[in-house]
Short mmCIF file of N, CA and C and ligand atoms in Angstrom, two decimals:
data_model
loop_
_atom_site.label_atom_id
_atom_site.label_comp_id
_atom_site.label_asym_id
_atom_site.label_seq_id
_atom_site.Cartn_x
_atom_site.Cartn_y
_atom_site.Cartn_z
N MET J 1 -19.72 -11.49 -2.43
CA MET J 1 -18.03 -11.49 -1.89
C MET J 1 -17.85 -12.57 -1.11
N ASN J 2 -18.30 -13.00 0.07
CA ASN J 2 -18.05 -14.35 0.74
C ASN J 2 -18.84 -14.39 1.66
N ALA J 3 -18.84 -15.29 2.69
CA ALA J 3 -19.90 -15.52 3.74
C ALA J 3 -19.81 -14.34 4.65
N ASN J 4 -18.79 -13.60 4.70
CA ASN J 4 -18.55 -12.56 5.83
C ASN J 4 -19.08 -11.28 5.41
N ASP J 5 -19.94 -11.15 4.38
CA ASP J 5 -20.45 -9.92 3.87
C ASP J 5 -20.79 -8.89 4.94
N ALA J 6 -21.42 -9.45 6.06
CA ALA J 6 -22.03 -8.72 6.88
C ALA J 6 -20.99 -7.53 7.55
N ALA J 7 -19.70 -8.27 7.47
CA ALA J 7 -18.73 -7.37 8.26
C ALA J 7 -18.38 -6.12 7.05
N ILE J 8 -18.64 -6.26 5.98
CA ILE J 8 -18.34 -5.23 4.82
C ILE J 8 -19.33 -4.14 4.68
N GLY J 9 -18.68 -3.05 4.90
CA GLY J 9 -19.61 -1.77 4.82
C GLY J 9 -19.70 -1.32 3.61
N ARG J 10 -20.01 0.22 3.70
CA ARG J 10 -20.15 0.83 2.44
C ARG J 10 -18.72 0.84 1.58
N MET J 11 -19.06 0.99 0.22
CA MET J 11 -18.06 1.32 -0.57
C MET J 11 -17.42 2.66 -0.48
N LEU J 12 -16.24 2.92 -0.14
CA LEU J 12 -15.65 4.20 0.02
C LEU J 12 -14.90 4.71 -1.21
N ILE J 13 -14.39 3.45 -2.07
CA ILE J 13 -13.72 3.92 -3.51
C ILE J 13 -13.91 2.90 -4.34
N PRO J 14 -15.08 3.36 -5.54
CA PRO J 14 -15.24 2.27 -6.45
C PRO J 14 -13.72 2.00 -7.37
N ALA J 15 -13.96 0.79 -7.94
CA ALA J 15 -12.78 0.56 -8.82
C ALA J 15 -12.43 1.52 -10.11
N ALA J 16 -13.63 1.86 -10.65
CA ALA J 16 -13.54 2.76 -11.74
C ALA J 16 -12.52 4.15 -11.29
N GLU J 17 -12.74 4.51 -9.82
CA GLU J 17 -12.22 5.73 -9.45
C GLU J 17 -10.85 5.41 -9.12
N ILE J 18 -10.38 4.16 -8.65
CA ILE J 18 -9.31 3.79 -8.27
C ILE J 18 -8.41 3.75 -9.64
N HIS J 19 -8.97 3.19 -10.61
CA HIS J 19 -8.30 2.99 -11.76
C HIS J 19 -7.70 4.39 -12.60
N THR J 20 -8.78 5.18 -12.51
CA THR J 20 -8.40 6.78 -12.83
C THR J 20 -7.40 7.10 -12.34
N ARG J 21 -7.23 7.16 -11.01
CA ARG J 21 -6.34 8.05 -10.05
C ARG J 21 -5.06 7.08 -10.42
N ILE J 22 -5.06 5.79 -10.49
CA ILE J 22 -3.70 5.20 -10.89
C ILE J 22 -3.14 5.44 -12.07
N SER J 23 -3.74 5.84 -13.00
CA SER J 23 -3.27 6.27 -14.58
C SER J 23 -2.89 7.78 -14.23
N GLY J 24 -3.39 8.40 -13.54
CA GLY J 24 -2.71 9.90 -13.18
C GLY J 24 -1.29 9.64 -12.56
N LEU J 25 -1.34 8.87 -11.60
CA LEU J 25 -0.05 8.67 -10.73
C LEU J 25 0.96 8.01 -11.61
N ALA J 26 0.67 7.09 -12.49
CA ALA J 26 1.60 6.44 -13.31
C ALA J 26 2.31 7.51 -14.39
N ARG J 27 1.24 8.44 -14.71
CA ARG J 27 1.93 9.54 -15.74
C ARG J 27 2.79 10.37 -15.18
N ARG J 28 2.41 10.67 -13.80
CA ARG J 28 3.38 11.69 -12.77
C ARG J 28 4.53 11.00 -12.86
N ILE J 29 4.72 9.77 -12.44
CA ILE J 29 5.69 8.87 -12.10
C ILE J 29 6.61 8.63 -13.42
N SER J 30 5.95 8.59 -14.48
CA SER J 30 6.66 8.13 -15.73
C SER J 30 7.48 9.74 -16.24
N ASP J 31 6.78 10.71 -15.85
CA ASP J 31 7.42 12.08 -16.31
C ASP J 31 8.82 12.25 -15.16
N ASP J 32 8.53 11.95 -14.11
CA ASP J 32 9.51 11.98 -13.00
C ASP J 32 10.74 11.21 -13.30
N TYR J 33 10.59 10.03 -13.59
CA TYR J 33 11.70 9.10 -13.85
C TYR J 33 11.91 8.83 -15.45
N ALA J 34 11.63 9.74 -16.39
CA ALA J 34 11.99 9.71 -17.76
C ALA J 34 13.73 9.80 -17.84
N GLY J 35 14.22 8.73 -18.64
CA GLY J 35 15.47 8.68 -18.90
C GLY J 35 16.43 8.26 -17.70
N VAL J 36 15.56 7.84 -16.47
CA VAL J 36 16.29 7.33 -15.49
C VAL J 36 16.00 5.99 -15.03
N GLY J 37 14.91 5.61 -15.18
CA GLY J 37 14.31 4.02 -14.69
C GLY J 37 14.09 4.24 -13.49
N LEU J 38 13.58 3.00 -12.85
CA LEU J 38 13.26 2.91 -11.39
C LEU J 38 13.06 1.41 -11.21
N LEU J 39 13.47 1.10 -9.81
CA LEU J 39 12.82 -0.12 -9.25
C LEU J 39 11.57 0.20 -8.46
N ALA J 40 10.77 -0.48 -8.85
CA ALA J 40 9.34 -0.42 -8.13
C ALA J 40 9.39 -1.57 -7.24
N LEU J 41 9.59 -1.25 -6.02
CA LEU J 41 9.49 -2.08 -4.68
C LEU J 41 8.31 -2.23 -4.04
N THR J 42 7.43 -3.27 -4.33
CA THR J 42 6.29 -3.41 -3.86
C THR J 42 6.18 -3.99 -2.59
N VAL J 43 5.51 -3.50 -1.60
CA VAL J 43 5.54 -3.96 -0.26
C VAL J 43 4.19 -5.35 -0.27
N LEU J 44 4.65 -6.08 0.17
CA LEU J 44 3.59 -7.43 0.35
C LEU J 44 3.08 -7.09 1.84
N ARG J 45 1.92 -7.92 1.99
CA ARG J 45 1.21 -8.29 0.91
C ARG J 45 0.27 -7.43 0.30
N GLY J 46 -0.13 -6.43 1.18
CA GLY J 46 -1.21 -5.47 0.72
C GLY J 46 -1.03 -4.71 -0.49
N GLY J 47 0.20 -4.62 -1.11
CA GLY J 47 0.55 -3.79 -2.30
C GLY J 47 0.63 -4.33 -3.47
N PHE J 48 0.09 -5.64 -3.35
CA PHE J 48 0.51 -6.39 -4.76
C PHE J 48 -0.49 -6.07 -5.73
N VAL J 49 -1.77 -5.83 -5.52
CA VAL J 49 -2.88 -5.51 -6.60
C VAL J 49 -2.62 -3.96 -6.93
N PHE J 50 -2.19 -2.98 -6.22
CA PHE J 50 -1.65 -1.52 -6.73
C PHE J 50 -0.57 -1.61 -7.44
N GLY J 51 0.54 -2.31 -6.95
CA GLY J 51 1.81 -2.50 -7.57
C GLY J 51 1.63 -2.88 -9.17
N ALA J 52 0.72 -4.06 -9.36
CA ALA J 52 0.65 -4.56 -10.57
C ALA J 52 -0.17 -3.72 -11.34
N ASP J 53 -1.05 -3.06 -10.96
CA ASP J 53 -1.98 -2.07 -11.82
C ASP J 53 -0.94 -0.75 -12.13
N LEU J 54 -0.26 -0.31 -11.11
CA LEU J 54 0.57 0.94 -11.35
C LEU J 54 1.48 0.84 -12.42
N ILE J 55 2.35 -0.25 -12.44
CA ILE J 55 3.33 -0.43 -13.22
C ILE J 55 3.05 -0.73 -14.89
N ARG J 56 1.66 -1.31 -15.00
CA ARG J 56 1.29 -1.38 -16.31
C ARG J 56 0.56 -0.26 -16.79
N ARG J 57 0.37 0.92 -16.15
CA ARG J 57 0.06 2.15 -16.54
C ARG J 57 1.27 3.19 -16.80
N MET J 58 2.43 2.73 -16.40
CA MET J 58 3.61 3.57 -16.84
C MET J 58 3.95 3.61 -18.07
N ASP J 59 4.64 4.55 -18.54
CA ASP J 59 5.04 4.66 -20.00
C ASP J 59 5.90 3.57 -20.36
N PRO J 60 5.57 2.80 -21.19
CA PRO J 60 6.47 1.60 -21.71
C PRO J 60 7.87 1.99 -22.13
N ALA J 61 8.12 3.24 -22.43
CA ALA J 61 9.47 3.75 -22.57
C ALA J 61 10.44 3.78 -21.26
N ILE J 62 9.93 3.87 -20.10
CA ILE J 62 10.32 3.86 -18.87
C ILE J 62 11.19 2.39 -18.66
N ALA J 63 12.48 2.59 -17.93
CA ALA J 63 13.11 1.11 -17.77
C ALA J 63 12.48 1.04 -16.25
N VAL J 64 11.47 -0.09 -16.09
CA VAL J 64 11.05 -0.19 -14.86
C VAL J 64 11.44 -1.89 -14.46
N GLN J 65 11.91 -1.85 -13.37
CA GLN J 65 12.22 -3.29 -12.71
C GLN J 65 11.43 -3.28 -11.57
N VAL J 66 11.07 -4.47 -11.34
CA VAL J 66 10.18 -4.72 -10.09
C VAL J 66 11.00 -5.84 -9.20
N ASP J 67 10.69 -5.56 -7.96
CA ASP J 67 10.86 -6.38 -6.71
C ASP J 67 10.05 -6.12 -5.62
N PHE J 68 10.19 -7.17 -4.80
CA PHE J 68 9.15 -6.91 -3.59
C PHE J 68 9.84 -7.32 -2.06
N LEU J 69 9.29 -6.87 -1.28
CA LEU J 69 9.77 -7.18 0.14
C LEU J 69 8.43 -7.41 0.89
N ARG J 70 8.55 -8.10 2.16
CA ARG J 70 7.17 -8.20 2.79
C ARG J 70 7.32 -7.56 4.27
N ALA J 71 6.45 -6.62 4.27
CA ALA J 71 6.50 -6.08 5.88
C ALA J 71 4.93 -6.26 6.41
N GLY J 72 5.16 -6.27 7.90
CA GLY J 72 3.58 -6.57 8.30
C GLY J 72 3.63 -6.05 9.88
N SER J 73 2.65 -5.64 10.31
CA SER J 73 2.70 -5.13 11.83
C SER J 73 1.29 -5.40 12.24
N TYR J 74 0.10 -5.70 11.60
CA TYR J 74 -0.99 -5.71 11.92
C TYR J 74 -1.44 -7.13 12.33
N GLY J 75 -0.90 -8.26 11.91
CA GLY J 75 -1.35 -9.46 12.45
C GLY J 75 -2.82 -9.68 11.71
N ASP J 76 -3.54 -10.33 12.68
CA ASP J 76 -4.91 -10.39 12.27
C ASP J 76 -5.91 -9.34 12.78
N GLY J 77 -5.52 -8.17 13.63
CA GLY J 77 -6.30 -7.19 14.15
C GLY J 77 -6.40 -6.04 13.25
N THR J 78 -6.88 -5.04 13.95
CA THR J 78 -7.20 -3.72 13.25
C THR J 78 -6.30 -2.58 13.77
N THR J 79 -5.56 -2.85 14.67
CA THR J 79 -4.53 -2.05 15.09
C THR J 79 -3.23 -2.35 15.10
N SER J 80 -2.07 -1.41 14.68
CA SER J 80 -0.93 -1.96 14.52
C SER J 80 -0.25 -2.16 15.89
N SER J 81 0.69 -3.29 15.80
CA SER J 81 1.19 -3.97 16.99
C SER J 81 2.43 -3.11 17.33
N GLY J 82 2.71 -2.37 16.57
CA GLY J 82 3.90 -1.47 16.84
C GLY J 82 5.13 -1.85 16.17
N ARG J 83 5.37 -3.37 16.16
CA ARG J 83 6.67 -3.72 15.75
C ARG J 83 6.42 -4.30 14.00
N VAL J 84 7.33 -3.79 13.54
CA VAL J 84 7.25 -3.90 11.94
C VAL J 84 8.62 -5.09 11.74
N ASP J 85 7.63 -6.00 11.04
CA ASP J 85 8.35 -7.31 10.73
C ASP J 85 8.87 -7.29 9.04
N VAL J 86 9.94 -7.06 8.79
CA VAL J 86 10.50 -7.14 7.47
C VAL J 86 11.21 -8.17 6.93
N GLU J 87 10.81 -8.89 5.87
CA GLU J 87 11.35 -10.25 5.20
C GLU J 87 11.80 -9.82 3.98
N HIS J 88 12.87 -10.72 3.49
CA HIS J 88 13.27 -10.64 2.04
C HIS J 88 13.60 -9.10 1.47
N PRO J 89 14.36 -8.26 2.21
CA PRO J 89 14.56 -6.83 1.50
C PRO J 89 15.52 -7.18 0.55
N PRO J 90 15.37 -6.77 -0.51
CA PRO J 90 16.21 -7.07 -1.99
C PRO J 90 17.32 -6.14 -1.92
N PRO J 91 18.38 -6.55 -2.68
CA PRO J 91 19.71 -5.28 -2.84
C PRO J 91 18.89 -4.02 -3.65
N VAL J 92 19.32 -2.84 -3.25
CA VAL J 92 19.14 -1.68 -3.82
C VAL J 92 19.98 -0.80 -3.92
N ASP J 93 21.35 -1.18 -3.60
CA ASP J 93 22.68 -0.28 -3.97
C ASP J 93 22.52 0.29 -5.06
N GLY J 94 22.62 1.79 -5.19
CA GLY J 94 22.87 2.47 -6.39
C GLY J 94 21.55 2.39 -7.14
N ARG J 95 20.41 2.08 -6.78
CA ARG J 95 19.27 2.27 -7.44
C ARG J 95 18.27 3.17 -7.31
N ASP J 96 17.43 3.59 -8.25
CA ASP J 96 16.49 4.64 -8.07
C ASP J 96 15.19 3.87 -7.62
N VAL J 97 14.85 3.79 -6.28
CA VAL J 97 13.95 2.78 -5.82
C VAL J 97 12.63 3.75 -5.55
N LEU J 98 11.52 3.27 -5.94
CA LEU J 98 10.25 3.65 -5.62
C LEU J 98 9.39 2.76 -4.76
N ILE J 99 9.04 3.03 -3.50
CA ILE J 99 8.50 2.19 -2.69
C ILE J 99 6.92 2.12 -3.03
N VAL J 100 6.30 1.02 -3.09
CA VAL J 100 4.90 0.99 -3.77
C VAL J 100 3.89 0.40 -2.57
N GLU J 101 3.39 1.20 -1.82
CA GLU J 101 2.46 0.84 -0.52
C GLU J 101 1.02 0.97 -0.86
N ASP J 102 0.12 -0.21 -0.45
CA ASP J 102 -1.40 -0.06 -0.61
C ASP J 102 -1.76 1.26 0.57
N ILE J 103 -1.14 1.38 1.61
CA ILE J 103 -1.95 2.46 2.80
C ILE J 103 -0.86 2.44 3.90
N VAL J 104 -0.73 4.01 4.21
CA VAL J 104 0.00 4.37 5.10
C VAL J 104 -0.78 4.83 6.13
N ASP J 105 -0.69 4.22 7.40
CA ASP J 105 -1.61 4.79 8.52
C ASP J 105 -0.78 5.33 9.67
N THR J 106 -0.16 4.63 10.54
CA THR J 106 0.59 5.56 11.70
C THR J 106 1.92 5.83 11.03
N GLY J 107 2.40 5.20 9.87
CA GLY J 107 3.63 5.39 9.35
C GLY J 107 4.77 4.70 9.74
N ARG J 108 4.51 3.85 10.61
CA ARG J 108 5.59 3.10 11.37
C ARG J 108 6.30 2.10 10.06
N THR J 109 5.33 1.44 9.51
CA THR J 109 6.03 0.67 8.30
C THR J 109 6.87 1.17 7.28
N LEU J 110 6.33 2.25 6.98
CA LEU J 110 7.18 3.11 5.86
C LEU J 110 8.15 3.68 6.39
N GLU J 111 8.47 4.10 7.49
CA GLU J 111 9.36 4.89 8.27
C GLU J 111 10.58 3.77 8.57
N SER J 112 9.96 2.62 8.91
CA SER J 112 11.08 1.58 9.01
C SER J 112 11.74 1.09 7.72
N LEU J 113 10.81 1.12 6.70
CA LEU J 113 11.42 0.76 5.30
C LEU J 113 12.31 1.72 4.57
N GLN J 114 11.79 2.92 4.85
CA GLN J 114 12.74 4.12 4.25
C GLN J 114 14.00 4.06 4.80
N GLU J 115 14.09 3.92 6.33
CA GLU J 115 15.30 3.92 6.87
C GLU J 115 16.17 2.73 6.25
N ARG J 116 15.63 1.60 6.19
CA ARG J 116 16.57 0.42 5.82
C ARG J 116 16.99 0.70 4.33
N ILE J 117 16.09 1.07 3.47
CA ILE J 117 16.63 1.22 2.17
C ILE J 117 17.64 2.44 1.80
N ARG J 118 17.61 3.56 2.78
CA ARG J 118 18.37 4.41 2.47
C ARG J 118 19.81 3.80 3.13
N ASP J 119 19.98 3.18 4.23
CA ASP J 119 20.85 2.50 4.79
C ASP J 119 21.60 1.42 3.84
N ARG J 120 20.92 0.88 2.83
CA ARG J 120 21.43 -0.12 2.06
C ARG J 120 21.77 0.56 0.79
N GLY J 121 21.92 1.69 0.79
CA GLY J 121 22.90 2.53 -0.42
C GLY J 121 21.65 2.86 -1.56
N ALA J 122 20.59 2.96 -1.46
CA ALA J 122 19.83 3.51 -2.77
C ALA J 122 20.37 4.70 -3.23
N ARG J 123 20.47 4.86 -4.51
CA ARG J 123 20.72 6.26 -5.09
C ARG J 123 19.70 7.25 -4.73
N SER J 124 18.43 6.71 -4.88
CA SER J 124 17.39 7.95 -4.78
C SER J 124 16.07 6.99 -4.09
N LEU J 125 15.17 7.64 -3.37
CA LEU J 125 14.29 6.93 -2.60
C LEU J 125 12.91 7.81 -2.80
N ARG J 126 11.82 7.36 -3.30
CA ARG J 126 10.65 7.91 -3.26
C ARG J 126 9.44 6.92 -3.01
N THR J 127 8.35 7.44 -2.62
CA THR J 127 7.23 6.33 -1.98
C THR J 127 5.85 6.81 -2.80
N VAL J 128 5.34 5.83 -3.26
CA VAL J 128 3.92 6.10 -3.69
C VAL J 128 2.99 5.28 -2.95
N THR J 129 1.85 6.02 -2.36
CA THR J 129 0.88 5.03 -1.61
C THR J 129 -0.44 5.22 -2.26
N LEU J 130 -1.29 4.32 -2.31
CA LEU J 130 -2.45 4.29 -2.85
C LEU J 130 -3.39 5.24 -1.87
N LEU J 131 -3.42 4.82 -0.57
CA LEU J 131 -4.25 5.33 0.41
C LEU J 131 -3.26 5.86 1.47
N ASP J 132 -3.83 7.22 2.00
CA ASP J 132 -3.00 7.95 2.93
C ASP J 132 -3.93 8.40 4.09
N LYS J 133 -3.97 7.89 5.32
CA LYS J 133 -4.96 8.05 6.35
C LYS J 133 -4.83 9.44 6.74
N GLU J 134 -5.71 10.11 6.94
CA GLU J 134 -5.54 11.75 7.30
C GLU J 134 -5.30 11.73 8.89
N GLY J 135 -4.90 12.97 9.39
CA GLY J 135 -4.85 12.98 10.80
C GLY J 135 -3.71 12.24 11.61
N ARG J 136 -2.43 12.06 11.18
CA ARG J 136 -1.28 11.52 11.79
C ARG J 136 -0.22 12.53 11.75
N PRO J 137 -0.31 13.53 12.50
CA PRO J 137 0.62 14.47 12.42
C PRO J 137 2.23 14.02 13.05
N ASP J 138 2.05 13.10 13.83
CA ASP J 138 3.56 12.50 14.04
C ASP J 138 4.47 11.61 13.34
N ARG J 139 3.92 11.41 12.07
CA ARG J 139 4.70 10.50 11.26
C ARG J 139 6.23 11.06 10.87
N ARG J 140 6.93 10.24 10.68
CA ARG J 140 8.32 10.60 10.36
C ARG J 140 8.62 10.21 8.90
N CYS J 141 7.89 9.44 8.15
CA CYS J 141 8.26 9.05 7.13
C CYS J 141 7.70 10.26 5.81
N THR J 142 8.14 9.96 4.48
CA THR J 142 7.89 11.00 3.60
C THR J 142 7.05 10.36 2.51
N LEU J 143 5.97 10.97 2.02
CA LEU J 143 5.22 10.46 0.83
C LEU J 143 5.36 11.46 -0.28
N ASP J 144 5.65 10.54 -1.36
CA ASP J 144 5.83 11.65 -2.60
C ASP J 144 4.74 11.58 -3.64
N TYR J 145 3.97 10.56 -3.73
CA TYR J 145 2.94 10.57 -4.51
C TYR J 145 1.74 9.75 -3.72
N VAL J 146 0.54 10.26 -3.77
CA VAL J 146 -0.57 9.77 -3.09
C VAL J 146 -1.83 9.55 -3.85
N GLY J 147 -2.54 8.53 -3.67
CA GLY J 147 -3.71 8.28 -4.81
C GLY J 147 -4.99 8.98 -4.00
N PHE J 148 -5.16 8.52 -2.57
CA PHE J 148 -6.47 8.92 -2.06
C PHE J 148 -6.13 9.45 -0.55
N ARG J 149 -6.24 10.56 -0.02
CA ARG J 149 -6.43 10.95 1.52
C ARG J 149 -7.73 10.18 2.27
N ILE J 150 -7.85 9.46 2.86
CA ILE J 150 -9.01 8.94 3.69
C ILE J 150 -9.21 9.03 5.14
N PRO J 151 -10.40 9.22 5.41
CA PRO J 151 -10.68 9.42 6.88
C PRO J 151 -9.97 8.09 7.62
N ASP J 152 -10.10 8.27 9.04
CA ASP J 152 -9.54 7.16 9.78
C ASP J 152 -10.52 5.97 10.03
N LEU J 153 -10.64 5.24 9.11
CA LEU J 153 -11.39 4.14 9.11
C LEU J 153 -10.62 2.63 8.48
N PHE J 154 -11.10 1.53 9.10
CA PHE J 154 -10.33 0.41 8.71
C PHE J 154 -10.91 -0.06 7.32
N VAL J 155 -10.26 -0.12 6.23
CA VAL J 155 -10.74 -0.28 4.91
C VAL J 155 -10.14 -1.63 4.38
N VAL J 156 -10.91 -2.30 3.60
CA VAL J 156 -10.64 -3.69 2.74
C VAL J 156 -10.84 -3.39 1.43
N GLY J 157 -10.15 -4.47 0.81
CA GLY J 157 -10.39 -4.70 -0.47
C GLY J 157 -9.28 -4.01 -1.40
N TYR J 158 -9.20 -4.25 -2.88
CA TYR J 158 -7.98 -3.75 -3.63
C TYR J 158 -6.58 -4.21 -2.85
N GLY J 159 -6.56 -5.28 -2.46
CA GLY J 159 -5.39 -5.90 -1.77
C GLY J 159 -5.05 -5.63 -0.39
N LEU J 160 -6.10 -4.79 0.36
CA LEU J 160 -6.17 -4.53 1.49
C LEU J 160 -7.03 -5.73 2.52
N ASP J 161 -6.57 -6.10 3.47
CA ASP J 161 -7.19 -7.17 4.16
C ASP J 161 -7.83 -6.83 5.53
N TYR J 162 -8.66 -7.67 5.98
CA TYR J 162 -8.84 -8.03 7.41
C TYR J 162 -8.32 -9.30 7.76
N ALA J 163 -7.28 -9.73 8.74
CA ALA J 163 -7.10 -11.03 8.82
C ALA J 163 -7.18 -12.06 7.59
N GLN J 164 -6.51 -11.51 6.56
CA GLN J 164 -6.10 -11.96 5.40
C GLN J 164 -7.22 -12.33 4.37
N MET J 165 -8.55 -11.71 4.81
CA MET J 165 -9.56 -11.78 3.84
C MET J 165 -9.86 -10.37 3.41
N TYR J 166 -10.72 -10.45 2.12
CA TYR J 166 -11.36 -9.42 1.39
C TYR J 166 -10.32 -8.68 0.62
N ARG J 167 -9.09 -9.38 0.14
CA ARG J 167 -8.04 -8.62 -0.54
C ARG J 167 -8.57 -8.61 -2.00
N HIS J 168 -9.18 -9.78 -2.31
CA HIS J 168 -9.51 -9.93 -3.62
C HIS J 168 -10.75 -8.82 -4.22
N LEU J 169 -11.44 -8.16 -3.26
CA LEU J 169 -12.60 -7.35 -3.72
C LEU J 169 -12.08 -6.24 -4.66
N PRO J 170 -12.87 -5.88 -5.74
CA PRO J 170 -12.00 -4.94 -6.74
C PRO J 170 -12.33 -3.32 -6.18
N ASP J 171 -13.19 -3.02 -5.31
CA ASP J 171 -13.39 -1.85 -4.80
C ASP J 171 -12.93 -1.72 -3.47
N ILE J 172 -12.83 -0.38 -2.95
CA ILE J 172 -12.31 -0.42 -1.44
C ILE J 172 -13.54 -0.26 -0.56
N HIS J 173 -13.72 -0.99 0.34
CA HIS J 173 -14.70 -0.90 1.47
C HIS J 173 -14.39 -0.41 2.93
N VAL J 174 -15.33 0.10 3.67
CA VAL J 174 -15.28 0.21 5.09
C VAL J 174 -15.30 -1.09 5.56
N LEU J 175 -14.58 -1.69 6.61
CA LEU J 175 -15.03 -2.66 7.50
C LEU J 175 -15.86 -2.24 8.74
N ASN J 176 -17.22 -2.83 8.62
CA ASN J 176 -18.14 -2.47 9.58
C ASN J 176 -17.88 -2.92 10.85
N HIS J 177 -17.42 -4.07 11.07
CA HIS J 177 -16.98 -4.57 12.18
C HIS J 177 -16.05 -5.92 11.99
N GLU J 178 -15.35 -6.16 13.10
CA GLU J 178 -14.70 -7.31 12.97
C GLU J 178 -15.75 -8.51 12.74
N PRO J 179 -15.34 -9.61 11.88
CA PRO J 179 -16.45 -10.34 11.48
C PRO J 179 -16.56 -11.38 13.00
N ARG J 180 -17.81 -11.83 13.08
CA ARG J 180 -18.35 -12.44 14.11
C ARG J 180 -18.20 -13.98 13.78
N PRO J 181 -17.93 -14.69 15.04
CA PRO J 181 -17.77 -16.31 14.50
C PRO J 181 -18.98 -16.66 13.76
N GLU J 182 -20.16 -16.26 13.88
CA GLU J 182 -21.22 -16.75 13.23
C GLU J 182 -21.45 -16.58 11.92
N GLU J 183 -20.42 -15.50 11.37
CA GLU J 183 -20.24 -15.10 9.95
C GLU J 183 -19.16 -15.51 9.36
N SER J 184 -18.49 -16.39 10.01
CA SER J 184 -17.15 -16.72 9.35
C SER J 184 -17.55 -17.93 8.43
N PRO J 185 -16.75 -18.23 7.58
CA PRO J 185 -17.15 -19.12 6.29
C PRO J 185 -17.14 -20.58 6.87
C1 PRP K 201 -0.52 -2.88 6.12
C2 PRP K 201 0.07 -1.86 4.80
C3 PRP K 201 1.03 -1.18 5.42
C4 PRP K 201 1.02 -0.74 6.67
C5 PRP K 201 0.49 0.49 7.05
O1 PRP K 201 0.25 -3.83 6.17
O2 PRP K 201 0.06 -2.66 3.78
O3 PRP K 201 2.25 -1.76 4.93
O4 PRP K 201 -0.07 -1.78 7.17
O5 PRP K 201 0.32 0.66 8.31
P1 PRP K 201 1.38 1.81 9.26
O6 PRP K 201 1.16 2.85 8.42
O7 PRP K 201 0.43 1.71 10.46
O8 PRP K 201 2.47 0.87 9.65
P2 PRP K 201 -0.04 -4.99 7.12
O9 PRP K 201 0.80 -5.07 8.45
O10 PRP K 201 -1.45 -5.19 7.51
O11 PRP K 201 0.51 -6.32 6.32
P3 PRP K 201 -0.12 -6.56 4.85
O12 PRP K 201 0.33 -5.80 3.87
O13 PRP K 201 0.51 -8.14 4.70
O14 PRP K 201 -1.79 -6.86 4.90
#
């Protein structure tokens, strides 16, 4: 992986399992949007790997358009700052929008995005997330398609980072601990 290997813990979801699950999600989404089409709105940075794989498994007959926005609240830490910064929200007026997220944890990011997209006049709005952290009863966001429900662990790989590292790993791993200075590259 890289010089920070000691920080990377057990594999939680292997790449093959991720890809099988994404194929299932893409089939369901293709059925639901048949004849309608959709705007797949991927949330950067974490959603970029999932979004790219998901759209390529959708039925080629579906009219799929893609766009991106950037949202972040974790900075370089492992807990949410509570403040969601959103950059470059695209026009969604009259569109059938599918938000594509890598993970929903506290739900604050998604809640904020869903509110903004509805306010901007989307015709319909659904959300797909690859990972959904269990045990968050206070969330006010809605999830329409979920890849995996996972326990309350900080995970990296397949687009998910710790301090911008590990996004390139093909499998999803648990972060053992925050990398110590002597482990830094
Ligand atoms: C991550 C992830 C989600 C959000 C989920 O983004 O991509 O957008 O956190 O957390 P929440 O449900 O507690 O709000 P992050 O802020 O780490 O930015 P990134 O996508 O650039 O890594």
